[in-house]
Short mmCIF file of C-alpha atoms and ligand atoms in Angstrom, two decimals:
data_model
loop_
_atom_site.label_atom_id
_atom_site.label_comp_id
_atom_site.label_asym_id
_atom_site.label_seq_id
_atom_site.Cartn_x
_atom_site.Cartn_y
_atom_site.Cartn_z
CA UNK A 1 41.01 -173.08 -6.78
CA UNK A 2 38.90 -174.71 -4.06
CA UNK A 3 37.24 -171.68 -3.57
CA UNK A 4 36.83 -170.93 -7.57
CA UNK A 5 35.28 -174.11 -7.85
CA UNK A 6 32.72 -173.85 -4.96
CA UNK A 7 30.89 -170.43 -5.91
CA UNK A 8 30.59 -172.18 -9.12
CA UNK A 9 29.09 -175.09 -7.99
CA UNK A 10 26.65 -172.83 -5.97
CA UNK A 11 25.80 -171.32 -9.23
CA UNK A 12 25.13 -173.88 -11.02
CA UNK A 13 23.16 -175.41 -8.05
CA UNK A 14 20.86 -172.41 -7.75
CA UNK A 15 20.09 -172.84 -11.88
CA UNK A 16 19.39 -176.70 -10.68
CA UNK A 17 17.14 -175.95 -8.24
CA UNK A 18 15.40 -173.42 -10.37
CA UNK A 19 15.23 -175.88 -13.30
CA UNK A 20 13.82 -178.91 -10.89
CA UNK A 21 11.08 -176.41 -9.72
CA UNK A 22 9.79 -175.63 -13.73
CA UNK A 23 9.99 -179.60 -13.61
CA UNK A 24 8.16 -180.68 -10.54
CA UNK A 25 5.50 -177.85 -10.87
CA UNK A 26 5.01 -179.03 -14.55
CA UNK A 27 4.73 -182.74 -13.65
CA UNK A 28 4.07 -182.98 -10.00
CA UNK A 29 1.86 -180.39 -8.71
CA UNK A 30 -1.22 -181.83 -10.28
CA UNK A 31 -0.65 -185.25 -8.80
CA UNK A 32 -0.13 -183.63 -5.93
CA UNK A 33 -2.99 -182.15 -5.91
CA UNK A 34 -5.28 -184.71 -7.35
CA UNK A 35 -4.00 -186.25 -3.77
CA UNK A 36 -4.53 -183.86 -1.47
CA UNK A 37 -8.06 -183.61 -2.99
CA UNK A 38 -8.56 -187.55 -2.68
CA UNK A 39 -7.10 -186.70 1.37
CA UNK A 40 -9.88 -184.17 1.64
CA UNK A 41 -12.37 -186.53 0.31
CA UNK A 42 -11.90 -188.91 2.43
CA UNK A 43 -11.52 -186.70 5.60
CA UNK A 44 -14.87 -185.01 4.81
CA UNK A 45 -16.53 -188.46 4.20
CA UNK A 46 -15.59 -189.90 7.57
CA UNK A 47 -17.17 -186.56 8.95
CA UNK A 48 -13.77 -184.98 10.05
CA UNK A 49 -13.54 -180.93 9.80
CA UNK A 50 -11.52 -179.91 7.20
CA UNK A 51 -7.70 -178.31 8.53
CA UNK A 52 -6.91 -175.30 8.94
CA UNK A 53 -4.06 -174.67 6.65
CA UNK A 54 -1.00 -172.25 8.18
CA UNK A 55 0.38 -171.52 4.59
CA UNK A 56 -2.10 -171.56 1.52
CA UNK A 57 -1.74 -174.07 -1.27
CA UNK A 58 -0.84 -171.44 -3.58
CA UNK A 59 2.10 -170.21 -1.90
CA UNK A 60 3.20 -173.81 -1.33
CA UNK A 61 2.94 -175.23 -4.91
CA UNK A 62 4.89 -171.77 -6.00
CA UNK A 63 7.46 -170.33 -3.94
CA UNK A 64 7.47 -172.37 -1.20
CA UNK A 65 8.08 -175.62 -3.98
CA UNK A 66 10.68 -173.15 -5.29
CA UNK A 67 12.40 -171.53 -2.01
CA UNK A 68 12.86 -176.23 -1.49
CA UNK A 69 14.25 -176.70 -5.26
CA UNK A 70 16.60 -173.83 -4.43
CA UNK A 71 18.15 -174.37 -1.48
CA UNK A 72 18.48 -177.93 -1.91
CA UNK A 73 20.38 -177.17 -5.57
CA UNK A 74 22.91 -174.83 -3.74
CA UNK A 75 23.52 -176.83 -0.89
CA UNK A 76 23.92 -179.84 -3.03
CA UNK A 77 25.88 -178.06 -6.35
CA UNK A 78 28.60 -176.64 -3.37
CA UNK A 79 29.22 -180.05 -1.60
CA UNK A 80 29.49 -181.70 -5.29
CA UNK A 81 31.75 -178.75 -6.12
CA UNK A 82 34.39 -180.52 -3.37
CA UNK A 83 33.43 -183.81 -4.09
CA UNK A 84 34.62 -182.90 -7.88
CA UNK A 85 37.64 -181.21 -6.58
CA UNK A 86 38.40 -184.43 -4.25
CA UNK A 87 37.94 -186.86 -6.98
CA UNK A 88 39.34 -185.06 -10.30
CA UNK A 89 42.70 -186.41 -11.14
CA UNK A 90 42.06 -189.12 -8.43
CA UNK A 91 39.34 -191.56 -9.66
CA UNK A 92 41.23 -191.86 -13.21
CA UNK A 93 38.49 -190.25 -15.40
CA UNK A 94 39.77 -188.10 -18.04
CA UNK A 95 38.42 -184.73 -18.66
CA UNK A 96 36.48 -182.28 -16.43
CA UNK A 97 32.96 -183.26 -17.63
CA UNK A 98 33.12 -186.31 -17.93
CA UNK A 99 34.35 -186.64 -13.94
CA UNK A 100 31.45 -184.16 -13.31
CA UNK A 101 28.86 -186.18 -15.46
CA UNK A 102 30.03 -189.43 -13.45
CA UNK A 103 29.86 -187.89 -10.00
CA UNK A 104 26.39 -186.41 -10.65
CA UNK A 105 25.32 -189.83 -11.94
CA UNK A 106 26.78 -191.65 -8.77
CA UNK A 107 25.03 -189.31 -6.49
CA UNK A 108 21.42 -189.49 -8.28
CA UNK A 109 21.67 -193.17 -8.05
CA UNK A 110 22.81 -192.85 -4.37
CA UNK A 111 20.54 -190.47 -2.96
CA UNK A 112 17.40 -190.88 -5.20
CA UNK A 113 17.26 -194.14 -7.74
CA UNK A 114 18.60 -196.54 -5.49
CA UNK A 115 16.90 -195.86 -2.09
CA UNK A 116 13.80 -195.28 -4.63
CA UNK A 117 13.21 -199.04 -5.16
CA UNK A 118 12.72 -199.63 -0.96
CA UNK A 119 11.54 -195.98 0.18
CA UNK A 120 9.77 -194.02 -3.12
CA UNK A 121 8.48 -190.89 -2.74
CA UNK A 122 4.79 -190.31 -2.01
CA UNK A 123 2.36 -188.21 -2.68
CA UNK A 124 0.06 -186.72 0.79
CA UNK A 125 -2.05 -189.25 2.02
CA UNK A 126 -0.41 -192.35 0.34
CA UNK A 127 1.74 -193.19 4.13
CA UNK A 128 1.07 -192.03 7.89
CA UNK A 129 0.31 -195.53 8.62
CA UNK A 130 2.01 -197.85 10.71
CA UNK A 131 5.47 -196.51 11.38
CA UNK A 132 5.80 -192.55 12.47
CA UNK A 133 7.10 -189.64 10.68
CA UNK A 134 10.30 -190.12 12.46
CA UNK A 135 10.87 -193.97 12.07
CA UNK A 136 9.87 -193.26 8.16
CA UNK A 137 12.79 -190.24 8.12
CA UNK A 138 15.40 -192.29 9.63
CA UNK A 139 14.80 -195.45 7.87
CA UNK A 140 14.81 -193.39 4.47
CA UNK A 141 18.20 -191.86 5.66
CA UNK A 142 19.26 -195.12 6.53
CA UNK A 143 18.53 -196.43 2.99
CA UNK A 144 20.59 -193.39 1.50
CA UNK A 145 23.56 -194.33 3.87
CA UNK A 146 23.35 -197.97 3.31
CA UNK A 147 23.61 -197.21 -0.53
CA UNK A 148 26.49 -194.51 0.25
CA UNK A 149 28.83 -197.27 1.74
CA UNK A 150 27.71 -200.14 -0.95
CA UNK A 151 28.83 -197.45 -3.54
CA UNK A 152 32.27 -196.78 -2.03
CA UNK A 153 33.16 -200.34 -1.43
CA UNK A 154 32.35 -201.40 -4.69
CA UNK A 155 34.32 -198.78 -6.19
CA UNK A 156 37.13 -199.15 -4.04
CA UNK A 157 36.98 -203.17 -4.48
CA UNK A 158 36.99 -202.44 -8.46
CA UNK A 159 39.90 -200.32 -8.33
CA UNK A 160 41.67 -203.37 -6.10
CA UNK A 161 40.64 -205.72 -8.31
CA UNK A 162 41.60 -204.27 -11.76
CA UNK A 163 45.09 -205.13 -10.68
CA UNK A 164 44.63 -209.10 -10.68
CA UNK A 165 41.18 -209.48 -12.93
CA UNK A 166 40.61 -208.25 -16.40
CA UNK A 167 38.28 -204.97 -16.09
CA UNK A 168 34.91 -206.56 -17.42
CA UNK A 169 35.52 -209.62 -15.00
CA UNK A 170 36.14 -206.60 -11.62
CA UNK A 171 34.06 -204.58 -13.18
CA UNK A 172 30.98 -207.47 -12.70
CA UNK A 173 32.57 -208.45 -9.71
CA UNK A 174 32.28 -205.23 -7.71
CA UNK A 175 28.41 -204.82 -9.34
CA UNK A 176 27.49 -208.03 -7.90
CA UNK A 177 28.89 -207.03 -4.25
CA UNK A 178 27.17 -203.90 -4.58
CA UNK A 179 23.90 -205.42 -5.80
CA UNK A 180 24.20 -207.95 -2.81
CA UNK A 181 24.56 -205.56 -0.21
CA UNK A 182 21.02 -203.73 -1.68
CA UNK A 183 19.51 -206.41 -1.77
CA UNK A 184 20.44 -207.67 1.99
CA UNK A 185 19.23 -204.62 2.97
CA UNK A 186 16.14 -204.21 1.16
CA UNK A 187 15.12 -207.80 3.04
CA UNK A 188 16.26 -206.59 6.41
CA UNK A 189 14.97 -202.79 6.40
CA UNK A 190 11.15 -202.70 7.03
CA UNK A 191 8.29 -202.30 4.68
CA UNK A 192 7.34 -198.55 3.18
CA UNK A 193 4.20 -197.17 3.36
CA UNK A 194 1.03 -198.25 1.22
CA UNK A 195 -1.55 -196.59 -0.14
CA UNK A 196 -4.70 -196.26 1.24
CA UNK A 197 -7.74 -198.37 -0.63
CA UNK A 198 -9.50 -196.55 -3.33
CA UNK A 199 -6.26 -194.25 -3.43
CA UNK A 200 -6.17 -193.75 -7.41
CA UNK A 201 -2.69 -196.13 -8.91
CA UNK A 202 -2.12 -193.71 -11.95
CA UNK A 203 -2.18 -190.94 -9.64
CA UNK A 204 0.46 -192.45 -7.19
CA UNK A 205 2.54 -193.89 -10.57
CA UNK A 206 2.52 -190.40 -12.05
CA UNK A 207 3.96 -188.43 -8.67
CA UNK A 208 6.87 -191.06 -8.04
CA UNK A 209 7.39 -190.30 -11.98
CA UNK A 210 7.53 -186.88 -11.24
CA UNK A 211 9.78 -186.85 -8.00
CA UNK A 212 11.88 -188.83 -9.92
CA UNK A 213 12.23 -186.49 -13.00
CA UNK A 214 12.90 -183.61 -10.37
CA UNK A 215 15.76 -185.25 -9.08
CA UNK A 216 17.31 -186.24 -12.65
CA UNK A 217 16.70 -182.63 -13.61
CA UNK A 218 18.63 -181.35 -10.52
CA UNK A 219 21.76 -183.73 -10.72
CA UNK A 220 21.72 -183.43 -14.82
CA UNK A 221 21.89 -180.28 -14.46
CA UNK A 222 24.41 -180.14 -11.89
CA UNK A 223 26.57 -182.63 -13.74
CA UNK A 224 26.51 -180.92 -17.17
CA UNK A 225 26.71 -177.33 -15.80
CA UNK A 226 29.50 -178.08 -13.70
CA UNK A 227 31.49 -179.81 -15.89
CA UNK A 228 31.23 -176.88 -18.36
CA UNK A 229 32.06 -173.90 -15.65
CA UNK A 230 35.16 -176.43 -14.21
CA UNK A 231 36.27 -177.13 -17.45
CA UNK A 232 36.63 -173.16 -18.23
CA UNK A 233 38.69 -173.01 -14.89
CA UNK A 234 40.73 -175.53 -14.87
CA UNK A 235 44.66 -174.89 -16.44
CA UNK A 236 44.29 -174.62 -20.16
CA UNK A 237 46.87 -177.60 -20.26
CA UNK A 238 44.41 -179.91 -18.52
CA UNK A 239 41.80 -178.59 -20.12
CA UNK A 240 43.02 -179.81 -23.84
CA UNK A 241 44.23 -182.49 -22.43
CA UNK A 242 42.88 -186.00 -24.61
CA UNK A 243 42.90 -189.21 -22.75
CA UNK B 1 55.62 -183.83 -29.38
CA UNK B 2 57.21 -183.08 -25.55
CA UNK B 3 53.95 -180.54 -25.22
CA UNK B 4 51.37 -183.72 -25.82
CA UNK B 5 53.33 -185.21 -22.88
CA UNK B 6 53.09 -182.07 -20.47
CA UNK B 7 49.39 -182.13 -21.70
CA UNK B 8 48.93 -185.77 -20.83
CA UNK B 9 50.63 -185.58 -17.62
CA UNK B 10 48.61 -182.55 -16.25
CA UNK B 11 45.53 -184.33 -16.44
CA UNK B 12 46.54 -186.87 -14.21
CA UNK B 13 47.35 -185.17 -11.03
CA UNK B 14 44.86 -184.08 -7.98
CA UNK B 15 44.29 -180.58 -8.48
CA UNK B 16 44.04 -179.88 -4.59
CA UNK B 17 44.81 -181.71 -1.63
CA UNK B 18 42.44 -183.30 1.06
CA UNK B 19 43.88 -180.95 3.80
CA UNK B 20 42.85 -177.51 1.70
CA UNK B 21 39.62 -179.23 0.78
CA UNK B 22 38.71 -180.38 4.34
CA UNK B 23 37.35 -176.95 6.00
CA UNK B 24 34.87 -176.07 2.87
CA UNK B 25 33.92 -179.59 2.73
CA UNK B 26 32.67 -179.22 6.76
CA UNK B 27 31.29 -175.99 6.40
CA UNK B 28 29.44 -177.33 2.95
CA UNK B 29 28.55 -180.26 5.12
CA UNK B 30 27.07 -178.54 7.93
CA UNK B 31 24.39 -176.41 5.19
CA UNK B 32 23.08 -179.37 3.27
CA UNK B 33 22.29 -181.06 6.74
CA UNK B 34 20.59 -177.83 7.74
CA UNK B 35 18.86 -177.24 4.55
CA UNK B 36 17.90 -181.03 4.43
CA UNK B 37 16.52 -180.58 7.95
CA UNK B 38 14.30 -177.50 7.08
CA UNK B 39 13.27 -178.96 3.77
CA UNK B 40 12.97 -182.44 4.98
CA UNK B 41 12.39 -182.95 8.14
CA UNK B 42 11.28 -180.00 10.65
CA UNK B 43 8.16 -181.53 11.90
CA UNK B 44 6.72 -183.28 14.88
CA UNK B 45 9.41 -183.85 17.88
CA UNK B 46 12.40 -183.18 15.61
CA UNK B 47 10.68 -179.26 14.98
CA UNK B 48 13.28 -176.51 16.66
CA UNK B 49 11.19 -173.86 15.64
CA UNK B 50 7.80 -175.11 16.77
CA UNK B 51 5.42 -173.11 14.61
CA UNK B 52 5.67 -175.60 11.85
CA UNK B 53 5.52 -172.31 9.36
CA UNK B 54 8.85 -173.64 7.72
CA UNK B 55 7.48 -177.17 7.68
CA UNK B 56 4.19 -175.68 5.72
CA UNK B 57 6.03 -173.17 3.69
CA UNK B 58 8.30 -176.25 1.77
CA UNK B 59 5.79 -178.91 2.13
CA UNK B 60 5.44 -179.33 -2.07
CA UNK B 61 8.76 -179.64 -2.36
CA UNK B 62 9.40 -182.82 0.12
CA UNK B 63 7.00 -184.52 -1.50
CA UNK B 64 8.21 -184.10 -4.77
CA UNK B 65 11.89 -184.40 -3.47
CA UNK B 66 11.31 -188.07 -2.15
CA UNK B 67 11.28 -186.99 1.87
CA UNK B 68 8.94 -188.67 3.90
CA UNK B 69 5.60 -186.73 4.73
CA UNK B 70 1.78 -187.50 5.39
ZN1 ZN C 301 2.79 -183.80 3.27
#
């Protein structure tokens, strides 16, 4: 079953990541461009030669965007492949989709929404200053991990809580711990990066749009393909099952 | 009527348990952190490979996947 469910999830990973590419190529690449065009701009106006690029733009707005969509999707669609196995017929949702849908929804709003509103993502040449490349990694990770555990202990205070309080009363309950524990970090954790002056603001709206949309389009995906191949696997008694 | 029941009931249990689950769930563990390293991060003192080819190669795609750049 376990292993049923995985090469599914890789599947429908790998049509995620492929999907998120047609998305962020649509929408991002010419932000992304219009930035790295500002970068050179401004390079070549304070007299600085322009770099020698390793890998040319094409190949990196094509397959190398791609060969990142990809492997990200399948390495994402297996783990949530386990997590769905781990949680289904434990977190009390009925139905195979609508545990998939959930879980898919959880982890966009772990890894991407919620760490979004301290760390979004930028576009080249809207960061580099101030803290390093590595201080800017970790404290991005931290974000993610921060909003990780605020997740779990709010769902496992709700599930507490539904015993003794009505469920709209632990349902705001455990939304307001989670919400605190955001917020407490969002004053603690240092500042992101800010764009340099001149740096054009419908440019850098339009890319965090766009990052955005790619990760919606991997995890929708992910959620609503998975929850269709599970569904077909799962015993036909739990699959007809209403509840 | 009794096969309602059976289908109610079968909806409720875990389908496997933690102990099956927990050697895919390392080995799935261990590729997304290599696959976030090589898509996210391989640059600058963290780079193993040193070239920075990968780091070029996928550079579109952490930007528009939310890692931290330039
Ligand atoms: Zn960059």
């Amino acid at each position: 079953m376990v292993r049923a469910l995985l090469v599914r999830g890789m599947l429908v990973g790998l049509a995620a990541g492929v999907l998120a590419f047609a998305f962020a190529f649509v929408f991002g690449e010419p932000q992304l461009q219009a930035a790295i065009e500002f970068e050179d701009l401004r390079a070549a106006g304070a007299g600085e030669p322009g770099q020698a690029e390793p890998i040319g733009r094409s190949a990196q707005r094509t397959i190398g965007l791609l060969t990142g969509t990809v492997a990200l999707g399948v390495a994402f669609g297996g783990l949530f492949a386990l997590g769905f196995a781990y949680a289904y017929g434990r977190i009390g949702l009925p139905g195979a989709r609508l545990t998939a849908a959930c879980l898919a929804l959880a982890a966009f709003a772990t890894i991407t929404l919620v760490p979004f509103t301290k760390y979004p993502a930028n576009p080249p040449a809207v960061g580099g200053g101030g803290e390093s490349i590595d201080q800017r990694t970790l404290l991005a990770f931290a974000m993610i991990a921060i909003t990780a555990c605020a997740l779990v202990a709010a769902v496992r205070l709700h599930m507490q809580l539904t015993r003794r309080l009505r469920a709209w009363d632990a349902a705001l309950v455990a939304t307001g711990v989670f919400v605190a524990v955001i917020v407490v970090a969002q004053l603690i954790l240092p500042a992101g990066d800010e764009a340099p002056p001149g740096f054009p603001a419908d440019v850098l709206y339009h890319f965090r749009l766009a990052s955005l949309g790619t990760s919606a389009t991997l995890w929708l995906t992910i959620g609503l393909g998975f929850g269709v191949a599970a569904e077909r696997l799962l015993p036909p008694r739990a699959r007809h099952a209403r509840g | 009527m009794s096969e309602v029941l059976v289908e109610r009931e079968a909806v409720v249990g875990p389908i496997v348990s933690p102990g099956e689950l927990l050697p895919y769930a390392v080995f799935a563990g261990v590729l997304l952190s290599v696959v976030v390293y090589f898509v996210g991060a391989e640059a600058g003192a963290m780079s193993v490979l040193g070239s920075g080819a990968v780091h070029e190669f996928v550079h579109d795609a952490r930007h528009l996947l939310g890692f931290p750049c330039h």
